[in-house]
Amino acid sequence: MAIKSAILLAFATSVILVLLTGIDAGDIAIYCGQNSDEGTLAETCATGNYDFVNLAFLPTFGNGQTPMINLAGHCDPYSNGCTNLSSDIKSCQAQGIKVILSLGGGAGSYYLASFDDARQVATYLWNNFLGGQSASRPFGDAILDGIDFDIEGGTNQHWDDLAKYLSRYSQRSKKVYLTAAPQCPFPDAWVGGALKTGLFDYVWVQFYNNLQCQYIDGDITNLENAWKQWTTNVPATKIFLGLPASPEAAGSGFIPESDLISQVLPAIKGSTKYGGVMLWSKYYDDQTGYSSAIKNYV
């Protein structure tokens, strides 16, 4: 009887630990697409390290421009060469990984000229990357899981309109996830207004290249204060800690794995808005093995 009780107690304890671990467990989001040496999308997902993959970028759109993706050396959209990614996208999704198209980036030609322009861009995205139909879908018949707003230029106008139009498509079939990658100074200069809509599911804040709100040589004060601002004031489902995956991936803000695990994560994981870590980018993660090192602690 005592043995049976001990077994039951051990089982109950293990169940509780699993539940607690599940509550704390965060996800890892990765950006890929801007370096052909980072391997294929299928290989990226096969690592088992990532829960979200942001395809970077769609850097040309809006104001009447013909939208055009740029996945660097991965494929040539001008010859319809990116349709080969269709099977990779489906492979990732079959593993439970969400594949998202990232708009914008640090270099590009994009801005929304009007309310109607936002509607037209939303329609284009729905028909060409999401659940709609078009004769010229860049990724073939693969249906992406959502749209990421990595807006770092142009103007700060009408991104809220674009988010509203895109969110309406969720009512047609499967959910369209909306994500964003603002800079850590709060509020973000570009998508701060859009984030107020409460329509964004995941916000991976870039805690790098901004000295006033990032980790600096062992000091997490600025980062922690900014984290509290983001998790307190942004009505998103989850907030992610966006980091460079190597010192070379950004001008500043790299956090050594040991410091992230021992100092930073314990300081931020208490928030109910904590979602995990975003990394820029797959190429740099390949060089350092950063995601593999932090995976069990995120």
Short mmCIF file of C-alpha atoms in Angstrom, two decimals:
data_model
loop_
_atom_site.label_atom_id
_atom_site.label_comp_id
_atom_site.label_asym_id
_atom_site.label_seq_id
_atom_site.Cartn_x
_atom_site.Cartn_y
_atom_site.Cartn_z
CA MET A 1 0.00 0.00 0.00
CA ALA A 2 2.82 2.35 0.93
CA ILE A 3 4.54 1.58 -2.37
CA LYS A 4 1.36 2.33 -4.30
CA SER A 5 0.96 5.65 -2.42
CA ALA A 6 4.57 6.56 -3.17
CA ILE A 7 4.07 5.82 -6.86
CA LEU A 8 0.89 7.90 -6.96
CA LEU A 9 2.65 10.77 -5.18
CA ALA A 10 5.57 10.65 -7.60
CA PHE A 11 3.18 10.62 -10.56
CA ALA A 12 1.19 13.57 -9.19
CA THR A 13 4.41 15.51 -8.56
CA SER A 14 5.63 14.87 -12.11
CA VAL A 15 2.28 16.02 -13.53
CA ILE A 16 2.45 19.23 -11.49
CA LEU A 17 6.02 19.86 -12.67
CA VAL A 18 5.01 19.33 -16.28
CA LEU A 19 2.09 21.73 -15.87
CA LEU A 20 4.27 24.35 -14.20
CA THR A 21 6.93 23.97 -16.88
CA GLY A 22 4.26 24.37 -19.56
CA ILE A 23 3.03 27.58 -17.95
CA ASP A 24 6.55 29.06 -17.93
CA ALA A 25 7.65 27.66 -21.26
CA GLY A 26 8.36 30.28 -23.87
CA ASP A 27 8.78 30.01 -27.63
CA ILE A 28 11.59 30.98 -29.98
CA ALA A 29 10.90 33.02 -33.10
CA ILE A 30 13.51 33.34 -35.85
CA TYR A 31 13.91 35.57 -38.89
CA CYS A 32 15.26 33.95 -42.03
CA GLY A 33 15.49 34.81 -45.70
CA GLN A 34 18.24 37.40 -45.92
CA ASN A 35 21.25 35.11 -46.30
CA SER A 36 21.40 32.15 -48.68
CA ASP A 37 24.09 30.52 -46.50
CA GLU A 38 21.59 29.89 -43.70
CA GLY A 39 20.15 26.77 -45.33
CA THR A 40 16.65 26.11 -46.58
CA LEU A 41 13.39 26.86 -44.83
CA ALA A 42 12.79 23.12 -44.41
CA GLU A 43 16.20 22.78 -42.73
CA THR A 44 15.42 25.73 -40.48
CA CYS A 45 12.26 24.07 -39.21
CA ALA A 46 13.90 20.65 -38.95
CA THR A 47 16.24 21.94 -36.22
CA GLY A 48 13.34 21.71 -33.80
CA ASN A 49 14.47 24.96 -32.17
CA TYR A 50 11.86 27.36 -33.52
CA ASP A 51 8.13 27.86 -33.01
CA PHE A 52 7.76 30.82 -35.39
CA VAL A 53 9.63 31.52 -38.62
CA ASN A 54 9.42 35.02 -40.08
CA LEU A 55 10.20 35.11 -43.81
CA ALA A 56 12.08 38.34 -44.46
CA PHE A 57 11.07 40.44 -46.31
CA LEU A 58 8.36 41.98 -48.44
CA PRO A 59 10.25 45.30 -48.68
CA THR A 60 8.38 46.88 -51.60
CA PHE A 61 4.67 47.69 -51.33
CA GLY A 62 2.20 50.50 -50.84
CA ASN A 63 1.54 53.81 -52.60
CA GLY A 64 0.67 52.07 -55.84
CA GLN A 65 3.93 50.12 -56.11
CA THR A 66 3.94 46.55 -57.40
CA PRO A 67 4.66 44.49 -54.27
CA MET A 68 7.83 42.38 -54.47
CA ILE A 69 9.38 39.96 -52.01
CA ASN A 70 13.15 39.82 -51.47
CA LEU A 71 14.53 36.60 -49.98
CA ALA A 72 18.11 37.43 -50.98
CA GLY A 73 19.78 34.40 -52.58
CA HIS A 74 17.10 31.91 -51.55
CA CYS A 75 15.00 32.34 -54.68
CA ASP A 76 14.30 34.73 -57.56
CA PRO A 77 10.77 36.16 -57.36
CA TYR A 78 11.16 37.80 -60.78
CA SER A 79 11.24 34.38 -62.45
CA ASN A 80 8.56 32.97 -60.13
CA GLY A 81 11.33 30.96 -58.48
CA CYS A 82 9.99 31.26 -54.95
CA THR A 83 7.07 28.91 -55.57
CA ASN A 84 9.52 26.12 -54.71
CA LEU A 85 9.21 27.21 -51.09
CA SER A 86 5.64 25.95 -51.00
CA SER A 87 6.60 22.43 -49.88
CA ASP A 88 9.01 23.81 -47.26
CA ILE A 89 6.30 26.03 -45.81
CA LYS A 90 3.89 23.11 -45.59
CA SER A 91 6.59 20.94 -43.99
CA CYS A 92 7.15 23.56 -41.28
CA GLN A 93 3.44 23.93 -40.64
CA ALA A 94 3.04 20.15 -40.37
CA GLN A 95 5.48 20.34 -37.44
CA GLY A 96 3.33 22.96 -35.71
CA ILE A 97 5.57 25.85 -36.68
CA LYS A 98 3.89 29.08 -37.75
CA VAL A 99 5.36 30.61 -40.91
CA ILE A 100 4.82 34.36 -41.21
CA LEU A 101 5.61 36.90 -43.94
CA SER A 102 7.52 39.90 -42.61
CA LEU A 103 6.75 43.29 -44.17
CA GLY A 104 9.30 46.06 -44.34
CA GLY A 105 12.74 45.63 -42.85
CA GLY A 106 15.59 48.06 -42.38
CA ALA A 107 15.89 48.79 -46.10
CA GLY A 108 13.07 48.98 -48.57
CA SER A 109 10.52 51.11 -50.35
CA TYR A 110 7.31 50.95 -48.42
CA TYR A 111 4.65 53.16 -46.92
CA LEU A 112 0.90 53.41 -46.88
CA ALA A 113 -0.43 56.54 -48.52
CA SER A 114 -4.04 56.33 -47.36
CA PHE A 115 -6.80 54.33 -45.72
CA ASP A 116 -7.64 52.90 -49.15
CA ASP A 117 -4.00 52.06 -49.82
CA ALA A 118 -3.98 50.00 -46.61
CA ARG A 119 -7.09 48.16 -47.80
CA GLN A 120 -5.50 47.39 -51.17
CA VAL A 121 -2.31 46.07 -49.56
CA ALA A 122 -4.37 43.89 -47.20
CA THR A 123 -6.27 42.49 -50.19
CA TYR A 124 -3.01 41.78 -52.00
CA LEU A 125 -1.56 39.97 -48.97
CA TRP A 126 -4.73 37.91 -48.52
CA ASN A 127 -4.88 36.86 -52.17
CA ASN A 128 -1.18 36.19 -52.65
CA PHE A 129 0.10 34.83 -49.32
CA LEU A 130 -2.87 33.97 -47.13
CA GLY A 131 -6.21 32.26 -47.77
CA GLY A 132 -7.26 34.08 -50.93
CA GLN A 133 -6.61 33.28 -54.56
CA SER A 134 -4.36 34.74 -57.22
CA ALA A 135 -2.81 33.54 -60.47
CA SER A 136 0.62 34.69 -59.30
CA ARG A 137 1.07 33.55 -55.68
CA PRO A 138 4.82 33.97 -54.93
CA PHE A 139 4.89 30.87 -52.67
CA GLY A 140 2.46 28.82 -54.72
CA ASP A 141 -0.50 27.27 -52.95
CA ALA A 142 1.05 27.37 -49.46
CA ILE A 143 -1.04 29.46 -47.06
CA LEU A 144 1.04 31.42 -44.59
CA ASP A 145 -0.05 31.77 -40.97
CA GLY A 146 0.15 35.52 -40.71
CA ILE A 147 1.80 38.86 -41.37
CA ASP A 148 4.64 40.49 -39.43
CA PHE A 149 5.03 44.28 -39.28
CA ASP A 150 8.79 45.02 -39.21
CA ILE A 151 8.30 48.66 -40.07
CA GLU A 152 11.47 50.71 -39.70
CA GLY A 153 10.93 53.52 -42.20
CA GLY A 154 8.47 55.33 -44.45
CA THR A 155 5.77 56.88 -42.29
CA ASN A 156 3.84 55.84 -39.19
CA GLN A 157 0.50 56.33 -40.92
CA HIS A 158 -2.20 53.71 -41.66
CA TRP A 159 -0.47 50.66 -40.16
CA ASP A 160 -3.43 50.45 -37.79
CA ASP A 161 -5.73 50.39 -40.84
CA LEU A 162 -3.71 47.57 -42.39
CA ALA A 163 -3.94 45.58 -39.15
CA LYS A 164 -7.71 46.08 -39.02
CA TYR A 165 -8.23 44.95 -42.60
CA LEU A 166 -6.01 41.90 -42.17
CA SER A 167 -7.70 40.89 -38.94
CA ARG A 168 -11.06 40.79 -40.70
CA TYR A 169 -9.81 37.97 -42.91
CA SER A 170 -9.49 35.77 -39.81
CA GLN A 171 -13.27 35.49 -39.89
CA ARG A 172 -13.21 33.82 -43.35
CA SER A 173 -11.23 30.68 -42.61
CA LYS A 174 -8.19 30.02 -40.47
CA LYS A 175 -6.85 32.72 -38.19
CA VAL A 176 -4.49 35.33 -39.63
CA TYR A 177 -1.84 35.97 -36.99
CA LEU A 178 -0.58 39.53 -36.69
CA THR A 179 2.89 40.13 -35.29
CA ALA A 180 5.24 43.11 -35.06
CA ALA A 181 8.91 43.87 -34.42
CA PRO A 182 9.07 47.36 -32.89
CA GLN A 183 12.24 48.96 -31.51
CA CYS A 184 12.51 48.88 -27.72
CA PRO A 185 12.17 52.65 -27.02
CA PHE A 186 8.53 52.97 -25.98
CA PRO A 187 6.31 53.78 -27.80
CA ASP A 188 7.69 52.65 -31.14
CA ALA A 189 8.01 55.51 -33.64
CA TRP A 190 6.58 53.51 -36.55
CA VAL A 191 3.97 51.01 -35.33
CA GLY A 192 3.22 52.41 -31.87
CA GLY A 193 -0.21 53.55 -33.03
CA ALA A 194 -1.03 50.25 -34.71
CA LEU A 195 -0.16 48.30 -31.56
CA LYS A 196 -2.83 50.22 -29.66
CA THR A 197 -5.51 48.44 -31.72
CA GLY A 198 -5.08 45.31 -29.61
CA LEU A 199 -5.13 43.21 -32.79
CA PHE A 200 -1.58 41.88 -32.53
CA ASP A 201 -0.97 38.38 -31.26
CA TYR A 202 2.79 38.46 -30.81
CA VAL A 203 5.12 41.44 -30.50
CA TRP A 204 8.84 40.67 -30.68
CA VAL A 205 10.46 43.85 -29.42
CA GLN A 206 13.96 44.56 -30.73
CA PHE A 207 16.02 45.01 -27.56
CA TYR A 208 19.15 45.84 -29.54
CA ASN A 209 20.71 48.77 -31.39
CA ASN A 210 19.08 51.01 -28.76
CA LEU A 211 21.35 51.74 -25.81
CA GLN A 212 18.59 53.29 -23.69
CA CYS A 213 16.63 50.05 -23.43
CA GLN A 214 19.02 47.15 -23.93
CA TYR A 215 21.44 44.97 -22.00
CA ILE A 216 24.86 46.63 -21.58
CA ASP A 217 27.86 44.73 -20.21
CA GLY A 218 26.03 42.82 -17.52
CA ASP A 219 23.61 45.62 -16.62
CA ILE A 220 19.98 44.70 -17.30
CA THR A 221 18.41 47.80 -15.71
CA ASN A 222 17.49 49.58 -18.96
CA LEU A 223 16.21 46.39 -20.55
CA GLU A 224 14.13 45.46 -17.51
CA ASN A 225 12.55 48.91 -17.28
CA ALA A 226 11.67 48.89 -20.99
CA TRP A 227 10.31 45.33 -20.71
CA LYS A 228 7.92 46.49 -17.98
CA GLN A 229 6.72 49.34 -20.21
CA TRP A 230 6.03 47.00 -23.11
CA THR A 231 4.31 44.29 -21.09
CA THR A 232 2.22 46.80 -19.14
CA ASN A 233 1.08 49.09 -21.94
CA VAL A 234 0.76 47.03 -25.12
CA PRO A 235 -2.50 45.05 -25.53
CA ALA A 236 -0.90 42.10 -27.33
CA THR A 237 -1.31 38.44 -26.44
CA LYS A 238 2.42 37.88 -25.85
CA ILE A 239 5.58 39.99 -25.84
CA PHE A 240 8.92 38.48 -26.92
CA LEU A 241 12.46 39.54 -26.06
CA GLY A 242 14.05 40.28 -29.45
CA LEU A 243 17.82 39.71 -29.55
CA PRO A 244 20.71 39.35 -32.02
CA ALA A 245 21.84 35.72 -32.24
CA SER A 246 25.50 36.77 -32.35
CA PRO A 247 27.56 39.92 -31.66
CA GLU A 248 27.88 40.38 -35.44
CA ALA A 249 24.10 40.31 -35.97
CA ALA A 250 23.60 43.84 -34.61
CA GLY A 251 25.51 46.97 -33.73
CA SER A 252 24.88 46.42 -30.02
CA GLY A 253 22.66 44.53 -27.61
CA PHE A 254 24.02 40.98 -27.83
CA ILE A 255 23.51 39.09 -24.57
CA PRO A 256 25.87 36.17 -23.83
CA GLU A 257 23.88 32.95 -23.37
CA SER A 258 24.96 32.57 -19.75
CA ASP A 259 23.81 36.10 -18.86
CA LEU A 260 20.49 35.61 -20.63
CA ILE A 261 19.85 32.39 -18.70
CA SER A 262 21.07 33.56 -15.28
CA GLN A 263 20.06 37.24 -15.25
CA VAL A 264 17.68 38.35 -17.97
CA LEU A 265 15.15 35.54 -18.29
CA PRO A 266 14.55 35.27 -14.52
CA ALA A 267 13.88 39.03 -14.46
CA ILE A 268 11.26 39.01 -17.24
CA LYS A 269 9.57 35.62 -17.17
CA GLY A 270 7.30 36.61 -14.29
CA SER A 271 5.12 38.65 -16.64
CA THR A 272 1.96 36.95 -17.86
CA LYS A 273 2.69 38.62 -21.22
CA TYR A 274 6.04 36.82 -21.55
CA GLY A 275 6.07 34.85 -24.80
CA GLY A 276 9.69 33.89 -25.33
CA VAL A 277 12.68 35.06 -27.37
CA MET A 278 12.97 36.30 -30.95
CA LEU A 279 16.33 36.01 -32.72
CA TRP A 280 17.85 37.83 -35.67
CA SER A 281 18.63 35.76 -37.61
CA LYS A 282 18.91 32.12 -38.74
CA TYR A 283 22.27 32.77 -40.41
CA TYR A 284 23.79 34.16 -37.21
CA ASP A 285 22.14 31.50 -35.08
CA ASP A 286 23.89 28.91 -37.23
CA GLN A 287 27.24 30.52 -36.39
CA THR A 288 26.74 30.57 -32.62
CA GLY A 289 24.21 27.86 -31.78
CA TYR A 290 22.43 30.46 -29.66
CA SER A 291 18.93 28.96 -29.91
CA SER A 292 20.21 25.50 -29.01
CA ALA A 293 21.97 26.91 -25.95
CA ILE A 294 18.95 28.77 -24.60
CA LYS A 295 16.13 26.52 -25.78
CA ASN A 296 15.62 24.65 -22.50
CA TYR A 297 15.57 27.88 -20.48
CA VAL A 298 13.25 30.07 -22.59
#
